[in-house]
Amino acid sequence: MLLSAATQAARAYLETEAAPSLLDAPRIKVHRVERVIRKAWRARNGGPRRHRRRELKLHAAKVVMALRLAEAQQDIEPGPALKEMMRILVTVAERYVEGEVGEDR
């Protein structure tokens, strides 16, 4: 799901580079990805201890907020916003695969 959303953002970015008109710019919505991110800590870490759950939920909320900010920026500057969305989605997917869910670097 994460890489699919990143691919959509990449395609939309290429379209905005080709035709930079804000009226024709495609919009990417992140609401489907939000659910995946909010539940990733549960799927990857199994049953984390109670004190760690709060940290993981907070980290997931921060990632979702960063994605929402990039989504909102699409109306103002679609190119950089789509680039930021791609970066976030690919980073989350990489860390999930590496087993580093909830890790700040």
mmCIF file of C-alpha atoms in Angstrom:
data_model
loop_
_atom_site.group_PDB
_atom_site.id
_atom_site.type_symbol
_atom_site.label_atom_id
_atom_site.label_comp_id
_atom_site.label_asym_id
_atom_site.label_seq_id
_atom_site.Cartn_x
_atom_site.Cartn_y
_atom_site.Cartn_z
ATOM 1 C CA MET A 1 0.000 0.000 0.000
ATOM 2 C CA LEU A 2 2.811 2.405 0.899
ATOM 3 C CA LEU A 3 4.782 1.817 -2.267
ATOM 4 C CA SER A 4 1.628 2.043 -4.351
ATOM 5 C CA ALA A 5 0.893 5.468 -2.869
ATOM 6 C CA ALA A 6 4.516 6.522 -3.422
ATOM 7 C CA THR A 7 4.244 5.434 -7.062
ATOM 8 C CA GLN A 8 1.059 7.458 -7.494
ATOM 9 C CA ALA A 9 2.792 10.484 -5.997
ATOM 10 C CA ALA A 10 5.758 9.988 -8.344
ATOM 11 C CA ARG A 11 3.481 9.837 -11.382
ATOM 12 C CA ALA A 12 1.612 12.930 -10.237
ATOM 13 C CA TYR A 13 4.945 14.702 -9.692
ATOM 14 C CA LEU A 14 6.031 13.898 -13.244
ATOM 15 C CA GLU A 15 2.717 15.222 -14.555
ATOM 16 C CA THR A 16 3.117 18.490 -12.651
ATOM 17 C CA GLU A 17 6.644 18.875 -13.980
ATOM 18 C CA ALA A 18 5.364 18.421 -17.537
ATOM 19 C CA ALA A 19 2.411 20.810 -17.135
ATOM 20 C CA PRO A 20 2.888 23.067 -14.091
ATOM 21 C CA SER A 21 -0.673 24.467 -14.170
ATOM 22 C CA LEU A 22 -2.270 24.241 -10.713
ATOM 23 C CA LEU A 23 -5.695 23.623 -12.245
ATOM 24 C CA ASP A 24 -4.596 20.431 -13.981
ATOM 25 C CA ALA A 25 -2.409 19.120 -11.179
ATOM 26 C CA PRO A 26 -3.451 15.686 -9.927
ATOM 27 C CA ARG A 27 -4.147 15.348 -6.209
ATOM 28 C CA ILE A 28 -2.992 12.449 -4.090
ATOM 29 C CA LYS A 29 -5.020 11.532 -1.019
ATOM 30 C CA VAL A 30 -3.336 9.819 1.904
ATOM 31 C CA HIS A 31 -6.327 8.654 3.937
ATOM 32 C CA ARG A 32 -5.850 4.994 2.908
ATOM 33 C CA VAL A 33 -2.199 5.054 3.857
ATOM 34 C CA GLU A 34 -2.920 6.649 7.235
ATOM 35 C CA ARG A 35 -4.607 3.505 8.508
ATOM 36 C CA VAL A 36 -1.676 1.355 7.422
ATOM 37 C CA ILE A 37 0.779 3.659 9.207
ATOM 38 C CA ARG A 38 -1.293 3.830 12.387
ATOM 39 C CA LYS A 39 -1.404 0.018 12.603
ATOM 40 C CA ALA A 40 2.116 -0.760 11.389
ATOM 41 C CA TRP A 41 3.586 -0.871 14.895
ATOM 42 C CA ARG A 42 1.080 -3.550 15.878
ATOM 43 C CA ALA A 43 1.761 -5.701 12.835
ATOM 44 C CA ARG A 44 5.533 -5.374 12.996
ATOM 45 C CA ASN A 45 6.237 -5.470 16.715
ATOM 46 C CA GLY A 46 3.682 -8.093 17.700
ATOM 47 C CA GLY A 47 2.648 -7.208 21.217
ATOM 48 C CA PRO A 48 4.910 -4.406 22.458
ATOM 49 C CA ARG A 49 5.014 -3.651 26.149
ATOM 50 C CA ARG A 50 2.536 -1.165 27.496
ATOM 51 C CA HIS A 51 5.056 1.674 28.000
ATOM 52 C CA ARG A 52 6.273 1.287 24.403
ATOM 53 C CA ARG A 53 2.752 1.415 22.902
ATOM 54 C CA ARG A 54 2.329 5.077 23.732
ATOM 55 C CA GLU A 55 5.622 5.930 22.018
ATOM 56 C CA LEU A 56 4.709 3.940 18.914
ATOM 57 C CA LYS A 57 1.251 5.497 18.633
ATOM 58 C CA LEU A 58 2.714 8.979 19.047
ATOM 59 C CA HIS A 59 5.334 8.327 16.381
ATOM 60 C CA ALA A 60 2.676 7.017 13.977
ATOM 61 C CA ALA A 61 0.602 10.150 14.605
ATOM 62 C CA LYS A 62 3.621 12.343 13.771
ATOM 63 C CA VAL A 63 4.188 10.497 10.498
ATOM 64 C CA VAL A 64 0.508 10.810 9.564
ATOM 65 C CA MET A 65 0.603 14.530 10.368
ATOM 66 C CA ALA A 66 3.633 15.014 8.115
ATOM 67 C CA LEU A 67 1.773 13.260 5.300
ATOM 68 C CA ARG A 68 -1.316 15.389 5.869
ATOM 69 C CA LEU A 69 0.780 18.552 5.732
ATOM 70 C CA ALA A 70 2.282 17.446 2.425
ATOM 71 C CA GLU A 71 -1.213 16.634 1.151
ATOM 72 C CA ALA A 72 -2.437 20.101 2.099
ATOM 73 C CA GLN A 73 0.558 21.722 0.389
ATOM 74 C CA GLN A 74 -0.506 20.217 -2.947
ATOM 75 C CA ASP A 75 -2.863 23.161 -3.425
ATOM 76 C CA ILE A 76 -0.072 25.692 -2.941
ATOM 77 C CA GLU A 77 3.004 24.049 -4.467
ATOM 78 C CA PRO A 78 2.200 20.628 -5.915
ATOM 79 C CA GLY A 79 5.737 19.744 -7.042
ATOM 80 C CA PRO A 80 7.544 20.030 -3.713
ATOM 81 C CA ALA A 81 4.536 18.613 -1.832
ATOM 82 C CA LEU A 82 4.448 15.492 -3.984
ATOM 83 C CA LYS A 83 8.192 15.095 -3.633
ATOM 84 C CA GLU A 84 7.856 15.261 0.168
ATOM 85 C CA MET A 85 5.026 12.713 0.111
ATOM 86 C CA MET A 86 7.180 10.346 -1.939
ATOM 87 C CA ARG A 87 10.072 10.754 0.467
ATOM 88 C CA ILE A 88 7.923 10.057 3.532
ATOM 89 C CA LEU A 89 6.153 7.048 2.011
ATOM 90 C CA VAL A 90 9.349 5.412 0.775
ATOM 91 C CA THR A 91 11.074 6.017 4.119
ATOM 92 C CA VAL A 92 8.176 4.453 6.035
ATOM 93 C CA ALA A 93 8.147 1.443 3.687
ATOM 94 C CA GLU A 94 11.918 0.966 4.032
ATOM 95 C CA ARG A 95 11.817 1.128 7.806
ATOM 96 C CA TYR A 96 8.886 -1.268 7.947
ATOM 97 C CA VAL A 97 10.810 -3.799 5.864
ATOM 98 C CA GLU A 98 13.905 -3.326 8.045
ATOM 99 C CA GLY A 99 11.815 -3.883 11.187
ATOM 100 C CA GLU A 100 12.428 -0.381 12.501
ATOM 101 C CA VAL A 101 8.829 0.724 12.989
ATOM 102 C CA GLY A 102 8.637 3.640 15.381
ATOM 103 C CA GLU A 103 12.297 4.484 15.096
ATOM 104 C CA ASP A 104 13.396 8.096 14.846
ATOM 105 C CA ARG A 105 16.662 8.710 13.072
#
